[in-house]
PDB file of C-alpha atoms and ligand atoms in Angstrom:
ATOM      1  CA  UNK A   1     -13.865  32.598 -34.905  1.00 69.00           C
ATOM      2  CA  UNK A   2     -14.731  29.822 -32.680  1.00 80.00           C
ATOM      3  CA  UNK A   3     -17.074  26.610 -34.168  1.00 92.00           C
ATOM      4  CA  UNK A   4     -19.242  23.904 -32.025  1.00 96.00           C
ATOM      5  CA  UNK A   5     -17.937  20.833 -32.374  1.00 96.00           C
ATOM      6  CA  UNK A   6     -18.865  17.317 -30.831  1.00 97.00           C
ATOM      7  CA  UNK A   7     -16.772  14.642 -30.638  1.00 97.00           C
ATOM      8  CA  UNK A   8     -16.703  11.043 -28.474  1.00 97.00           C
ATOM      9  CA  UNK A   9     -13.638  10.726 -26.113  1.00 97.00           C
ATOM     10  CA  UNK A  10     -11.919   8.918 -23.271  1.00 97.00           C
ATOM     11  CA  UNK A  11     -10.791  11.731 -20.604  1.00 96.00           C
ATOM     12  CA  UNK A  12      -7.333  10.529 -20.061  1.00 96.00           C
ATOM     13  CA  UNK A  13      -6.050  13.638 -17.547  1.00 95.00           C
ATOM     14  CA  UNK A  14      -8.273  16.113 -15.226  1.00 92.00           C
ATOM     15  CA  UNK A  15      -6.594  19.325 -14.010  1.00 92.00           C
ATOM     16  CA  UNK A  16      -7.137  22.101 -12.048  1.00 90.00           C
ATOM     17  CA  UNK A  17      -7.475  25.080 -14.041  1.00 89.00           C
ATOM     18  CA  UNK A  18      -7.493  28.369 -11.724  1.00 87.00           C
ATOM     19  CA  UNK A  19     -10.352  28.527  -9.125  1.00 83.00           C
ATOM     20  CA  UNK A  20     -13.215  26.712 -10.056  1.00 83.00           C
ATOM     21  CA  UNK A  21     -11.939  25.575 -13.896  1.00 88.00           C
ATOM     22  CA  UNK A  22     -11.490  22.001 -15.278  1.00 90.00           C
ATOM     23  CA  UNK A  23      -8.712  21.182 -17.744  1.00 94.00           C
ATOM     24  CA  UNK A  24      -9.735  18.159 -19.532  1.00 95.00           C
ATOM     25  CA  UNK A  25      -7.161  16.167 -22.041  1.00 97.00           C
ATOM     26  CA  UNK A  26      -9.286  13.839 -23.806  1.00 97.00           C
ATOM     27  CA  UNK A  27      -8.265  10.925 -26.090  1.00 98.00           C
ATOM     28  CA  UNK A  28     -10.980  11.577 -28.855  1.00 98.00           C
ATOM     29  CA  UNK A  29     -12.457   9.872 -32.130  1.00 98.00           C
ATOM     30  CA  UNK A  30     -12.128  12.701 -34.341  1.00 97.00           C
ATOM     31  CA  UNK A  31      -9.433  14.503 -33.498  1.00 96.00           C
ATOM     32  CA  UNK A  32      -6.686  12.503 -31.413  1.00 97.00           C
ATOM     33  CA  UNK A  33      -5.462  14.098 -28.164  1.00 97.00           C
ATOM     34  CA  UNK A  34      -7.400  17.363 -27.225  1.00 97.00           C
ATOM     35  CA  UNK A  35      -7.211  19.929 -24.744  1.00 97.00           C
ATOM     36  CA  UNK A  36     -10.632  21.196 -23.407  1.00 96.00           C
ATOM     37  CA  UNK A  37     -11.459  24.333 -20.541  1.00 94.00           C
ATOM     38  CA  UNK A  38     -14.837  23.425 -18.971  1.00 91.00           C
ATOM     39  CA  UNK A  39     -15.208  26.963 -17.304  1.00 87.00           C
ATOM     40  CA  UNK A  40     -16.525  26.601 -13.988  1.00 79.00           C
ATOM     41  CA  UNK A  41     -16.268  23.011 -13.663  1.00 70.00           C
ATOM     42  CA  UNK A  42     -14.993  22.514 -10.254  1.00 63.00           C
ATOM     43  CA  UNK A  43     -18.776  24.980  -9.468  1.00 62.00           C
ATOM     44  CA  UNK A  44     -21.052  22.616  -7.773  1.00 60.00           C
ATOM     45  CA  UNK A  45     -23.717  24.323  -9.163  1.00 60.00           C
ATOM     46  CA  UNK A  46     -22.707  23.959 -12.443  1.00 60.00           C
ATOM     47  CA  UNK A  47     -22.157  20.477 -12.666  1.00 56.00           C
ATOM     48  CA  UNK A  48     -21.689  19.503 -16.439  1.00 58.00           C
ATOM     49  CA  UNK A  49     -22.822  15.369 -17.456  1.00 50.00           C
ATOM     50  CA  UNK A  50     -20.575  13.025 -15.706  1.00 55.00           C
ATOM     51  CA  UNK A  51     -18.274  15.435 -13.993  1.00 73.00           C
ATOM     52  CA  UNK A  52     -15.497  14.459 -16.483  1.00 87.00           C
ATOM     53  CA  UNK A  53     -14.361  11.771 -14.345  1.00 88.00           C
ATOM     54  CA  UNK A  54     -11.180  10.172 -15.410  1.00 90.00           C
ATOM     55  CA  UNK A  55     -11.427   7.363 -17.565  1.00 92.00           C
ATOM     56  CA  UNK A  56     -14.934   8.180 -18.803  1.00 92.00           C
ATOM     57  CA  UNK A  57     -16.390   7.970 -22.007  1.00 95.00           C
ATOM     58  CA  UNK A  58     -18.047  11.128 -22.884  1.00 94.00           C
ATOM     59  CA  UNK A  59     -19.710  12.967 -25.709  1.00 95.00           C
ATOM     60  CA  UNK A  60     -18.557  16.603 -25.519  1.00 95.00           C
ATOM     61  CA  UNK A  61     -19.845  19.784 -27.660  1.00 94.00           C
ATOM     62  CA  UNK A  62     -17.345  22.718 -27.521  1.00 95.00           C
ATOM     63  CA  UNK A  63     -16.015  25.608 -29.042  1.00 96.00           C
ATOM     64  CA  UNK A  64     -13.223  24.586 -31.941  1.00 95.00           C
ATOM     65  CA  UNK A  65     -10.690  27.535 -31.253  1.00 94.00           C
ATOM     66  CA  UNK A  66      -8.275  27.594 -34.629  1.00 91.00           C
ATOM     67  CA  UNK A  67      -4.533  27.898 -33.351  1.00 91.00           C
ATOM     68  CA  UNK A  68      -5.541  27.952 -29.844  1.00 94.00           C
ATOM     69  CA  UNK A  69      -3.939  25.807 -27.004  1.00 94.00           C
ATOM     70  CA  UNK A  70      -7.480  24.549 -25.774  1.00 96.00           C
ATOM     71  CA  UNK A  71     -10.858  24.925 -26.623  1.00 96.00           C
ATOM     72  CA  UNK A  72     -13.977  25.883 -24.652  1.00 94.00           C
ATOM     73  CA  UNK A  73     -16.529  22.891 -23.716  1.00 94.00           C
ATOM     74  CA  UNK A  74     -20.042  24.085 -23.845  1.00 90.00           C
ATOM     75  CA  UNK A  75     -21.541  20.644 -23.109  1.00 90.00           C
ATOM     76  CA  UNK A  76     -20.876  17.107 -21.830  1.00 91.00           C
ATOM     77  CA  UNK A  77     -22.511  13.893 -21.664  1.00 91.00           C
ATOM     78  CA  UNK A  78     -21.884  10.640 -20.268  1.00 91.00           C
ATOM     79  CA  UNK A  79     -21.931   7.509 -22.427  1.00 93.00           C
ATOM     80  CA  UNK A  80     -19.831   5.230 -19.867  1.00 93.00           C
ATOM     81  CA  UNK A  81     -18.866   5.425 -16.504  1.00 89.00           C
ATOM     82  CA  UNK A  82     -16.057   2.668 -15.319  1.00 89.00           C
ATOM     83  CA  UNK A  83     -16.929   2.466 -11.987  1.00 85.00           C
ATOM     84  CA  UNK A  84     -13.782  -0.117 -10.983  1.00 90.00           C
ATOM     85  CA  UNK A  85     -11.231   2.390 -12.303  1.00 87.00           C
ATOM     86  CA  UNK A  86     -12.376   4.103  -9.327  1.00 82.00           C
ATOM     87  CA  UNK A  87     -12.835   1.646  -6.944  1.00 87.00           C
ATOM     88  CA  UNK A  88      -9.457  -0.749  -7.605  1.00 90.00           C
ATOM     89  CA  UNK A  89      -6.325   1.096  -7.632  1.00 91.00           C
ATOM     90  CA  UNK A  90      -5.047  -1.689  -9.614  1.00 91.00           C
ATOM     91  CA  UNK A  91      -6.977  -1.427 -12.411  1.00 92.00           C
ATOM     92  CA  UNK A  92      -6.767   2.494 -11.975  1.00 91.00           C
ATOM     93  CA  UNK A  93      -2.788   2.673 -12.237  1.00 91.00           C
ATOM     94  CA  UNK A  94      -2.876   0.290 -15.263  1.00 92.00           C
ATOM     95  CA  UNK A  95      -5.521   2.786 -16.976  1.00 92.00           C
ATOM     96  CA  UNK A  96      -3.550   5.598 -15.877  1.00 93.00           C
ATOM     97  CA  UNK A  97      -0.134   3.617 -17.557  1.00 92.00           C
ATOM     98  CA  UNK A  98      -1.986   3.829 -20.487  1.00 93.00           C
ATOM     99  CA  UNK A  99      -3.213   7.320 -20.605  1.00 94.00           C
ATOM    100  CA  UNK A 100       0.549   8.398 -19.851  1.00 93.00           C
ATOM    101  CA  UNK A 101       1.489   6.596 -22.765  1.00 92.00           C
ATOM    102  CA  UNK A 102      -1.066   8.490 -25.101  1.00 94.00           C
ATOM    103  CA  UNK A 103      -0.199  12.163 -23.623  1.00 93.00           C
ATOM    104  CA  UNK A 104       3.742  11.574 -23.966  1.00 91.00           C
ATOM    105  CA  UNK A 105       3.476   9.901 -27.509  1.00 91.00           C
ATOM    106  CA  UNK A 106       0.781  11.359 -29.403  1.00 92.00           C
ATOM    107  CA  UNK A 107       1.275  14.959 -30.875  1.00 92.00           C
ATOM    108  CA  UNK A 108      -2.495  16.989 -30.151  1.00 95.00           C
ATOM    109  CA  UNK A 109      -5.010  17.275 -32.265  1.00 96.00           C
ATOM    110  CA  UNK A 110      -3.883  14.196 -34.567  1.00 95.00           C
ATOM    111  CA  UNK A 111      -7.088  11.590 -35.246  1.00 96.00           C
ATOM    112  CA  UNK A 112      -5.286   8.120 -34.878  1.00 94.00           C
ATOM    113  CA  UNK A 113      -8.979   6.244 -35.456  1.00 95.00           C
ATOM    114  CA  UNK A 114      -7.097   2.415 -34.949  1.00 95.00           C
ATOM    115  CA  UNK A 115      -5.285   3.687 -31.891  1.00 96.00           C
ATOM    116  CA  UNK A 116      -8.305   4.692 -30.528  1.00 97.00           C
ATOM    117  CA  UNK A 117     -10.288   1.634 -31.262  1.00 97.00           C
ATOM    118  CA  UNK A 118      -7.304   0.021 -29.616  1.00 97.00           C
ATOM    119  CA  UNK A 119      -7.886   2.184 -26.475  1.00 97.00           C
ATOM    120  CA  UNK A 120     -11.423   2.130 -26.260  1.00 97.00           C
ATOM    121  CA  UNK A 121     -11.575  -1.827 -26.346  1.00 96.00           C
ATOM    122  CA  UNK A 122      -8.352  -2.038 -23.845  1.00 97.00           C
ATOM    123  CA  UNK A 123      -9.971   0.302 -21.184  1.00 95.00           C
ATOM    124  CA  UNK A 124     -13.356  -2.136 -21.583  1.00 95.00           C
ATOM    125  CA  UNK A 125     -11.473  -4.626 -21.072  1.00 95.00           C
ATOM    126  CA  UNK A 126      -9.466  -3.655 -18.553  1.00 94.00           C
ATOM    127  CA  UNK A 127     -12.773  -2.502 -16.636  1.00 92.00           C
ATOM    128  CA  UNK A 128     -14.163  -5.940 -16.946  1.00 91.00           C
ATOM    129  CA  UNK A 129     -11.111  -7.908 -16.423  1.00 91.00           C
ATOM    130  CA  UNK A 130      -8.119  -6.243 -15.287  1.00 88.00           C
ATOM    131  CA  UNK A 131      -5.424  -8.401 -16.726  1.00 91.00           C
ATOM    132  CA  UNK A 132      -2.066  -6.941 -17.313  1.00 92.00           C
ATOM    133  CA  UNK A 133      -1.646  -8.540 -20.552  1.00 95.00           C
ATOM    134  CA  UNK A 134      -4.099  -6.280 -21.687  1.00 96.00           C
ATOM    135  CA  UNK A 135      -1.284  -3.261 -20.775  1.00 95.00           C
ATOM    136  CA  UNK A 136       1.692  -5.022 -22.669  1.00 95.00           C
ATOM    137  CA  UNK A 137      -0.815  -5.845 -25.416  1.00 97.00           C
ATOM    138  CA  UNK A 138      -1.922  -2.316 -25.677  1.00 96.00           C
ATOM    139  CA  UNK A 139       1.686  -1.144 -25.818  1.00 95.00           C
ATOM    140  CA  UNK A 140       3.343  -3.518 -28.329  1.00 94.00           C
ATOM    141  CA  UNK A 141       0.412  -2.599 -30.821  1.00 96.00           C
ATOM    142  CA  UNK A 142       0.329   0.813 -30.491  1.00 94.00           C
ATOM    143  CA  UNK A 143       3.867   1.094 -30.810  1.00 92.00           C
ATOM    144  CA  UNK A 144       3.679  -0.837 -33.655  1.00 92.00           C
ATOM    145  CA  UNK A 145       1.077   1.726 -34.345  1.00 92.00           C
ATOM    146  CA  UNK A 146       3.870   4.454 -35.039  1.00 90.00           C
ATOM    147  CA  UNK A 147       6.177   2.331 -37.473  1.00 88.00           C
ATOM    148  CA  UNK A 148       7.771   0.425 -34.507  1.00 90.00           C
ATOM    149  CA  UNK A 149       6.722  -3.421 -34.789  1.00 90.00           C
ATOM    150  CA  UNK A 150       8.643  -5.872 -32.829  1.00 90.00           C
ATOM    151  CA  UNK A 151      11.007  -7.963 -35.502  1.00 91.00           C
ATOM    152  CA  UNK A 152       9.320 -11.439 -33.859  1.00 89.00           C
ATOM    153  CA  UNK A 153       9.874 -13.242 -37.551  1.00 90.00           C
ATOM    154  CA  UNK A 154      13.280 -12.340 -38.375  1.00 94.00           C
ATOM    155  CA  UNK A 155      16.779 -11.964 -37.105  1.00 95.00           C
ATOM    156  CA  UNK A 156      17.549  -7.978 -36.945  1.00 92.00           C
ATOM    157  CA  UNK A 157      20.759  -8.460 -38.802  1.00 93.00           C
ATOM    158  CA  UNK A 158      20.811 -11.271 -41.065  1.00 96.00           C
ATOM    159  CA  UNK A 159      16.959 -11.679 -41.952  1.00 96.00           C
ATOM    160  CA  UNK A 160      16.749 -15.587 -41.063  1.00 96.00           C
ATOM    161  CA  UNK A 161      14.011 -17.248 -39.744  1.00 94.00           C
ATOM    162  CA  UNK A 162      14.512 -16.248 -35.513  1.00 92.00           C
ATOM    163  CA  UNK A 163      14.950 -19.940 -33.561  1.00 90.00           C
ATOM    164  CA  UNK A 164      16.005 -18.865 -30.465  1.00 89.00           C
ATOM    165  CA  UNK A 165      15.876 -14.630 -29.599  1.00 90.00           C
ATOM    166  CA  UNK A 166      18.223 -12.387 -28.307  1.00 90.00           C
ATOM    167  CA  UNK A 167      16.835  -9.136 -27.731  1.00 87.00           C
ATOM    168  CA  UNK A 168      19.453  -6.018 -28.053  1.00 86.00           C
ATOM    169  CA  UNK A 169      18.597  -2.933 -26.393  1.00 78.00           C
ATOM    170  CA  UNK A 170      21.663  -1.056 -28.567  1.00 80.00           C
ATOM    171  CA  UNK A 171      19.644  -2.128 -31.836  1.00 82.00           C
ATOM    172  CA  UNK A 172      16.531  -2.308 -30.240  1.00 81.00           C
ATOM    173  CA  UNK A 173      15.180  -5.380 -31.464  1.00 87.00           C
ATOM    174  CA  UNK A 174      15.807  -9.512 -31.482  1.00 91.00           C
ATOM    175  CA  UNK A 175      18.494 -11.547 -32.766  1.00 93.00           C
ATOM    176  CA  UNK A 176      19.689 -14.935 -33.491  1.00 93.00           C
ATOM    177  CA  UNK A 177      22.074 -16.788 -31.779  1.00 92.00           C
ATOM    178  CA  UNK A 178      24.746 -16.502 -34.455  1.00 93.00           C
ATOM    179  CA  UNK A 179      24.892 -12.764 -34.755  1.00 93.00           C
ATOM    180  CA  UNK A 180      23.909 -11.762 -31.201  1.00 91.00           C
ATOM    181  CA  UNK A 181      27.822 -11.951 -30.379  1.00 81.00           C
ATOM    182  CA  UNK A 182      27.890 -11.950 -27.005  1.00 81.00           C
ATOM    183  CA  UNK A 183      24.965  -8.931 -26.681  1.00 77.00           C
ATOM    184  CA  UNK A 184      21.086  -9.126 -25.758  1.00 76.00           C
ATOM    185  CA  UNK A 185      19.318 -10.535 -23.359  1.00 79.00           C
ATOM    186  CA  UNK A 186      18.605 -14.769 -23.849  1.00 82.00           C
ATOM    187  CA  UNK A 187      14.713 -14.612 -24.444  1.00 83.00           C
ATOM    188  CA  UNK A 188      12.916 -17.924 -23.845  1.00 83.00           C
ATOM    189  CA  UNK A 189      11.125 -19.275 -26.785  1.00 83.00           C
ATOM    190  CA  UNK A 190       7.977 -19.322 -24.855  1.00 86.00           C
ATOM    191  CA  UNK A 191       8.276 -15.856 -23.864  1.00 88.00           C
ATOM    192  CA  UNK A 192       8.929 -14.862 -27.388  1.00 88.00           C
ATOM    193  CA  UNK A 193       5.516 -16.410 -28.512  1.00 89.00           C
ATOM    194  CA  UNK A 194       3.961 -14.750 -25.930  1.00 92.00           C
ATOM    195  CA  UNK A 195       5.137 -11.429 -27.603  1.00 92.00           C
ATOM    196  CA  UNK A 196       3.930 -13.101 -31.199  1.00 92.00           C
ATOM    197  CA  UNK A 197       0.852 -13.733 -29.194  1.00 94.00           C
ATOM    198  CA  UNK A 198       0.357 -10.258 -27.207  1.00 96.00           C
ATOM    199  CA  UNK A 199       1.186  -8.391 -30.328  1.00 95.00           C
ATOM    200  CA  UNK A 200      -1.135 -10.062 -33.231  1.00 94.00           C
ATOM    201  CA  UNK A 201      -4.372 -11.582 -31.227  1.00 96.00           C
ATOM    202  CA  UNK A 202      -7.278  -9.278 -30.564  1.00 97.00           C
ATOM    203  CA  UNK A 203      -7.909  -7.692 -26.955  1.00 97.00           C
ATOM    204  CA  UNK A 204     -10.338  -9.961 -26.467  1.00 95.00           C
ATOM    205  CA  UNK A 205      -8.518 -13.139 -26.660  1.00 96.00           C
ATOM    206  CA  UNK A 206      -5.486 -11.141 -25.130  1.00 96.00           C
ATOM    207  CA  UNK A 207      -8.056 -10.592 -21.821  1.00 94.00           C
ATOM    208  CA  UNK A 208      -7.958 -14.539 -21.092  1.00 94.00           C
ATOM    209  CA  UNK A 209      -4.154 -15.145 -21.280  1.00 93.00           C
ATOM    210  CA  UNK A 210      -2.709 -15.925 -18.223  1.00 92.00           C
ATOM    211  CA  UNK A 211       0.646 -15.081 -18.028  1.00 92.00           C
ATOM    212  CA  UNK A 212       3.294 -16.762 -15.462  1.00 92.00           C
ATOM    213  CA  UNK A 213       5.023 -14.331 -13.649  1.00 93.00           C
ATOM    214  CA  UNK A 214       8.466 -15.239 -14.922  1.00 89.00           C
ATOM    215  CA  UNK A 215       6.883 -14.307 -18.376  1.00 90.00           C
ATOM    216  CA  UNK A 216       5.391 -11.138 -16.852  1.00 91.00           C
ATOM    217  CA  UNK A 217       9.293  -9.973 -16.017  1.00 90.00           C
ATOM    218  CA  UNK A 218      10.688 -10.864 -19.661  1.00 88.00           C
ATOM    219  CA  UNK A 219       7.802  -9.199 -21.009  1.00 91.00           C
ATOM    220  CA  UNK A 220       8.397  -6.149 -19.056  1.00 90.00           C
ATOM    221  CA  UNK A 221      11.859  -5.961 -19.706  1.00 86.00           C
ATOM    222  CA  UNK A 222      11.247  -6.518 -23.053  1.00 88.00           C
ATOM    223  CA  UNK A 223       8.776  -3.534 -23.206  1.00 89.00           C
ATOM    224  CA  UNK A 224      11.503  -0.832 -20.378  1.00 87.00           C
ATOM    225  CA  UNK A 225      13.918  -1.396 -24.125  1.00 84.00           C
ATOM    226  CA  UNK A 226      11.927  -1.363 -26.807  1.00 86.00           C
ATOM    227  CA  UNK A 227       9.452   1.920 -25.542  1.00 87.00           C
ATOM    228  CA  UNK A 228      13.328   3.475 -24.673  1.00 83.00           C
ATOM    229  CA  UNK A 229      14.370   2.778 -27.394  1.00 80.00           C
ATOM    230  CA  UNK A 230      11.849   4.438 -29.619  1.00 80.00           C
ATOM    231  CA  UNK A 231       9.665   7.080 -27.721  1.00 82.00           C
ATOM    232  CA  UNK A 232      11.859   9.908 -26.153  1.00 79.00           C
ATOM    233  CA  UNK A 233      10.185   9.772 -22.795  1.00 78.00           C
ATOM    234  CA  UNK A 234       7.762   6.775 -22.422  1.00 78.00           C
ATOM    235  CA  UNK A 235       6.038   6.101 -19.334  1.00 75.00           C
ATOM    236  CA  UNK A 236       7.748   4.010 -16.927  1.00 74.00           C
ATOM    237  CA  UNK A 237       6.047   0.632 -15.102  1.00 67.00           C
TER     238      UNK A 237
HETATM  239 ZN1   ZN B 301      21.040 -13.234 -37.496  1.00 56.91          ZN
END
């Protein structure tokens, strides 16, 4: 037997579904990453609140189907519309980088209430700002999320102190100069407090860093490894 539920979400993915059906994946507050059928939802005529546009914040009432692959949406409403998704294809690929993340890593119907709070405050952000340090921010911490938290304190190996970082992609994480032997990639002291800095301050202070662009590349190749390294199929940037 099916039972109305409502729940606040982000729709992270809009499909087709037949004819005239939407099928929603939304990253929700209650119950993690669901699936959703708004019958009819490509009908002009019956338009439900908001459209489910990608990237909007919605309040949705639908039919809980136990077991089922998706449920039934009965009703929608819009709480916020980010217009400059829409408008800047920047800021639209770097939402949709982040959505990928959440459909490839997060198993369905799993509430993750910090990840989400992460989210919801990124995609703000995001809207308001648009700074990619908001992306490698939201990626270090949710990974960290999951059990895998950069080791920016110690050396991988021996457990000293970390003076200088070498990161290695075979043990996917940093080490010091004397046990790198002769593997990882030379990380730049800087750059490794950016990481310190990207992974512990708050998206709000993360939203006014401006990185240099040679700290943009170390960041991102730091990021290709360690996502590689620990999510079988993590999106790609
Ligand atoms: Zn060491």
């Amino acid at each position: 037997m099916a039972i109305i539920e409502k729940t606040e979400g982000i729709v992270i993915r809009r499909e087709r579904f037949r004819s005239t059906s939407k099928m929603v994946t939304l990253f929700s507050k209650d119950y993690g990453r669901l699936s959703l059928l708004a019958k009819g939802g490509f009908d002009p005529k019956r338009l439900l609140g908001g459209n489910l546009e990608p990237f909007s914040l919605t309040e949705i009432t639908f039919y809980y189907r136990e077991g089922k692959e998706y449920h039934l949406i009965s009703g929608a409403s819009l709480i916020y519309d980010f217009p400059r998704f829409r408008s800047e294809t920047e800021r639209f690929f770097y939402a949709s980088l982040l959505s990928s993340f959440i459909i490839k890593t997060l198993p369905k119907e799993v509430k993750q209430s910090s990840l989400y709070q992460l989210f919801l405050s990124t995609i703000f952000l995001l809207d308001r700002v648009g700074k990619e340090s908001l992306i490698y921010s939201f990626l270090i911490k949710a990974a960290s999320f999951f059990g895998y938290q950069p080791n920016l304190l110690s050396c991988l190996r021996c457990s000293r102190q970390l003076k200088s970082f070498f990161f290695s992609s075979q043990r996917g994480g940093f080490l010091c100069a004397a046990c790198r032997e002769g593997e990882g990639i030379d990380f730049q002291l800087e750059e490794a407090r950016r990481l310190k800095s990207l992974l512990l301050l708050p998206q709000r202070e993360v939203g006014k860093l401006e990185l240099g662009e040679k700290e943009k590349e170390a960041i991102r190749s730091f990021l290709a490894f360690h996502l590689n390294f620990f999510f079988p199929n993590p999106p790609s940037f």
